[in-house]
Backbone as XML, in Angstrom:
<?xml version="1.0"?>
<chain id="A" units="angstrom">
  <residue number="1" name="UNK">
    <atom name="N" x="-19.295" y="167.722" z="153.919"/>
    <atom name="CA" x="-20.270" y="166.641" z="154.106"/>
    <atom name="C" x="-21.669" y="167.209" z="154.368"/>
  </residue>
  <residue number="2" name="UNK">
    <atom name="N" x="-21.746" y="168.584" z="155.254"/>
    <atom name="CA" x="-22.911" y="168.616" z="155.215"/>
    <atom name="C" x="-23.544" y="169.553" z="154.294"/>
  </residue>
  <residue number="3" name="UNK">
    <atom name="N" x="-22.691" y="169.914" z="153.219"/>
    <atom name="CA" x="-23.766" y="170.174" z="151.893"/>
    <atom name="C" x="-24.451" y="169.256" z="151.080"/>
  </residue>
  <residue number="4" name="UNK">
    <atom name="N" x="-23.707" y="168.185" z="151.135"/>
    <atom name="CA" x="-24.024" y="166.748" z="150.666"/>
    <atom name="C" x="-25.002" y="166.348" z="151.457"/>
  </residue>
  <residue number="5" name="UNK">
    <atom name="N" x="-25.370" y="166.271" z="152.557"/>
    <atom name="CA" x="-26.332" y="165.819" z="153.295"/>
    <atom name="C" x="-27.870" y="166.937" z="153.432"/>
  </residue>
  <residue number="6" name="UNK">
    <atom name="N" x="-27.010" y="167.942" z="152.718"/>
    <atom name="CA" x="-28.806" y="168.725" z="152.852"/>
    <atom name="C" x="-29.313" y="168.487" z="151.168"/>
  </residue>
  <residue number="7" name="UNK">
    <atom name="N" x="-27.955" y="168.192" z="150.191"/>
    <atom name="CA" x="-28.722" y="167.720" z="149.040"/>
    <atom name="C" x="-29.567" y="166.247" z="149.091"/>
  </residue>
  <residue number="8" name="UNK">
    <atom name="N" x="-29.009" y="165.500" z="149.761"/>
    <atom name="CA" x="-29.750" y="164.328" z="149.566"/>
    <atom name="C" x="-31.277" y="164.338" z="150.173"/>
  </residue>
  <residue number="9" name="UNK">
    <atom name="N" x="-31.263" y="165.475" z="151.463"/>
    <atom name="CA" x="-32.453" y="165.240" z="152.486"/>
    <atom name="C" x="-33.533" y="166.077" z="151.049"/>
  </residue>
  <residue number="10" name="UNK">
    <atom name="N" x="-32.945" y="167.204" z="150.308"/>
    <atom name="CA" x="-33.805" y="167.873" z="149.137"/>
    <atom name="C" x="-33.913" y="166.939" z="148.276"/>
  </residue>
  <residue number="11" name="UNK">
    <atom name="N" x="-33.097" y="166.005" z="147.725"/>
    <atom name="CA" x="-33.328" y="164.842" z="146.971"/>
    <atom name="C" x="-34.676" y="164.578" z="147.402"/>
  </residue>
  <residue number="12" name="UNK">
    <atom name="N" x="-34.512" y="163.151" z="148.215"/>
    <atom name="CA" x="-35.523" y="162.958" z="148.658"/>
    <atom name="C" x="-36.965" y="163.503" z="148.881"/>
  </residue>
  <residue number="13" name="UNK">
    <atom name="N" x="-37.163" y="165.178" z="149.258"/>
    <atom name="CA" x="-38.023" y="165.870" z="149.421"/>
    <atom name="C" x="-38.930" y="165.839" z="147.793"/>
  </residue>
  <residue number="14" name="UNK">
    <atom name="N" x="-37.514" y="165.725" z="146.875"/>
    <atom name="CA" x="-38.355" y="165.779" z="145.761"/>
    <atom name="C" x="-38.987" y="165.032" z="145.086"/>
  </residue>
  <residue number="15" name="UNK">
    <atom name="N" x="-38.355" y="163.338" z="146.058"/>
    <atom name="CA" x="-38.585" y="162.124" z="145.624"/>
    <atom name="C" x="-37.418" y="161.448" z="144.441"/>
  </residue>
  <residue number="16" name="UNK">
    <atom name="N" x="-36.506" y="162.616" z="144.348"/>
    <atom name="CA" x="-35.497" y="162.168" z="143.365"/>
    <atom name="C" x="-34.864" y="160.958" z="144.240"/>
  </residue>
  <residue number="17" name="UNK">
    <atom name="N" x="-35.124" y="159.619" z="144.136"/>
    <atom name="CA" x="-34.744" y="158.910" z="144.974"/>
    <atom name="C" x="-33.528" y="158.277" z="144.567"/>
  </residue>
  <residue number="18" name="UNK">
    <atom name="N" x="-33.341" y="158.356" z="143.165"/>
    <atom name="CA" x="-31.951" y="157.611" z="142.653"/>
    <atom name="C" x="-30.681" y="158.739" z="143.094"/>
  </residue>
  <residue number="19" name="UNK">
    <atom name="N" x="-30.681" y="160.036" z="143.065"/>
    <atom name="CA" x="-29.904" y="161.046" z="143.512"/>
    <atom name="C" x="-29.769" y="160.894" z="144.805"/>
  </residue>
  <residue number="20" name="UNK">
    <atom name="N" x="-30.778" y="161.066" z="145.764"/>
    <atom name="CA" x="-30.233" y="160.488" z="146.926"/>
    <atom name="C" x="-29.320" y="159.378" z="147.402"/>
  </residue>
  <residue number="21" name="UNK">
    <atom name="N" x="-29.397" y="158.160" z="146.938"/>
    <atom name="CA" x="-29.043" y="157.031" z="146.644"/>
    <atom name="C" x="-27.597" y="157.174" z="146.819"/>
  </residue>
  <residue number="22" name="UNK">
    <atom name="N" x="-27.212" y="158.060" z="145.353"/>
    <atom name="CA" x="-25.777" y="157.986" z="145.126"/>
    <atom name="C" x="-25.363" y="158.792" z="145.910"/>
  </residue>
  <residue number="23" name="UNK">
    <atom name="N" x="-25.812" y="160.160" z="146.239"/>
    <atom name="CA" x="-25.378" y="161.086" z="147.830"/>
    <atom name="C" x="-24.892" y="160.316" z="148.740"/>
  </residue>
  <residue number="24" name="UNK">
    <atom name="N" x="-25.945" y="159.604" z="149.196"/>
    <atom name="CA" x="-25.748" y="158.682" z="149.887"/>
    <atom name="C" x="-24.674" y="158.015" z="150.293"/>
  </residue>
  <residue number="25" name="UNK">
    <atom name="N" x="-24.473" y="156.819" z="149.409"/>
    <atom name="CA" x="-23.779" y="156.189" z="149.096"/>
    <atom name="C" x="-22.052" y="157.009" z="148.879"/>
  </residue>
  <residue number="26" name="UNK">
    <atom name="N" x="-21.718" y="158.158" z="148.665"/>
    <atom name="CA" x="-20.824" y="158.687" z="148.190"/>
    <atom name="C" x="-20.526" y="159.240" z="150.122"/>
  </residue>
  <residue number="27" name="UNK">
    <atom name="N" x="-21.298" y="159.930" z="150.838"/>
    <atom name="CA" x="-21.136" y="159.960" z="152.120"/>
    <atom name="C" x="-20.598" y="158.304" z="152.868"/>
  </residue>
  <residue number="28" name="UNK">
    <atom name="N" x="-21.455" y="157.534" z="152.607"/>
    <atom name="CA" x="-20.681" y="155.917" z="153.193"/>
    <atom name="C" x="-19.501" y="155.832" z="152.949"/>
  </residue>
  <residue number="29" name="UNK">
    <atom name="N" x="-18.684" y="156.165" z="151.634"/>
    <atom name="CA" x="-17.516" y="155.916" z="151.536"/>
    <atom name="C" x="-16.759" y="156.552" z="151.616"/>
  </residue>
  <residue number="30" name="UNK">
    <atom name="N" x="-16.614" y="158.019" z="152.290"/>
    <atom name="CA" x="-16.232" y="158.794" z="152.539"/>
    <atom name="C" x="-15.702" y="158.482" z="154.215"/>
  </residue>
  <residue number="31" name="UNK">
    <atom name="N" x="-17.060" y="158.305" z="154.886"/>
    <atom name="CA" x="-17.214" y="157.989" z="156.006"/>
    <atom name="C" x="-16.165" y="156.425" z="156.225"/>
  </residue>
  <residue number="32" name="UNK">
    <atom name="N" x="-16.169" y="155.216" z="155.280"/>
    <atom name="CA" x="-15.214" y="154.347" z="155.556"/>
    <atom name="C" x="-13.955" y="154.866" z="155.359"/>
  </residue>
  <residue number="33" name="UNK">
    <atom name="N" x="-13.194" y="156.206" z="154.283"/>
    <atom name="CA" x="-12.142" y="156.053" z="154.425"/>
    <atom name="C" x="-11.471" y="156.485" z="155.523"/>
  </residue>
  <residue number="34" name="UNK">
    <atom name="N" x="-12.737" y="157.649" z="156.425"/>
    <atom name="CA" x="-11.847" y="158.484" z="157.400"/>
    <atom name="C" x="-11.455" y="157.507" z="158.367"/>
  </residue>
  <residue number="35" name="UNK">
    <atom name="N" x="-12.347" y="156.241" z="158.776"/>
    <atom name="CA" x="-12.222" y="155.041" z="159.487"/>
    <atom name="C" x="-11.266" y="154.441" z="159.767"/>
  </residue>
  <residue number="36" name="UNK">
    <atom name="N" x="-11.152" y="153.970" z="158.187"/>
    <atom name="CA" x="-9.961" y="153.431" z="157.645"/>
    <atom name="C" x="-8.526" y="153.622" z="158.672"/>
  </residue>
</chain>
């Protein structure tokens, strides 16, 4: 998770904002299944 989370924070840095997005988004559901 937290390679995923330093790509999205570089996403962002680059303004790639749709890449972040799906990072993102791919961490949320990750995060609901451990919940689950």
């Amino acid at each position: 998770l937290e390679s995923l989370r330093q790509r999205m924070f570089e996403a962002a840095a680059k303004k790639e904002f749709e890449e972040a997005a799906e990072i993102r988004d791919v961490i949320q559901k990750i995060q609901q299944q451990l919940l689950a």
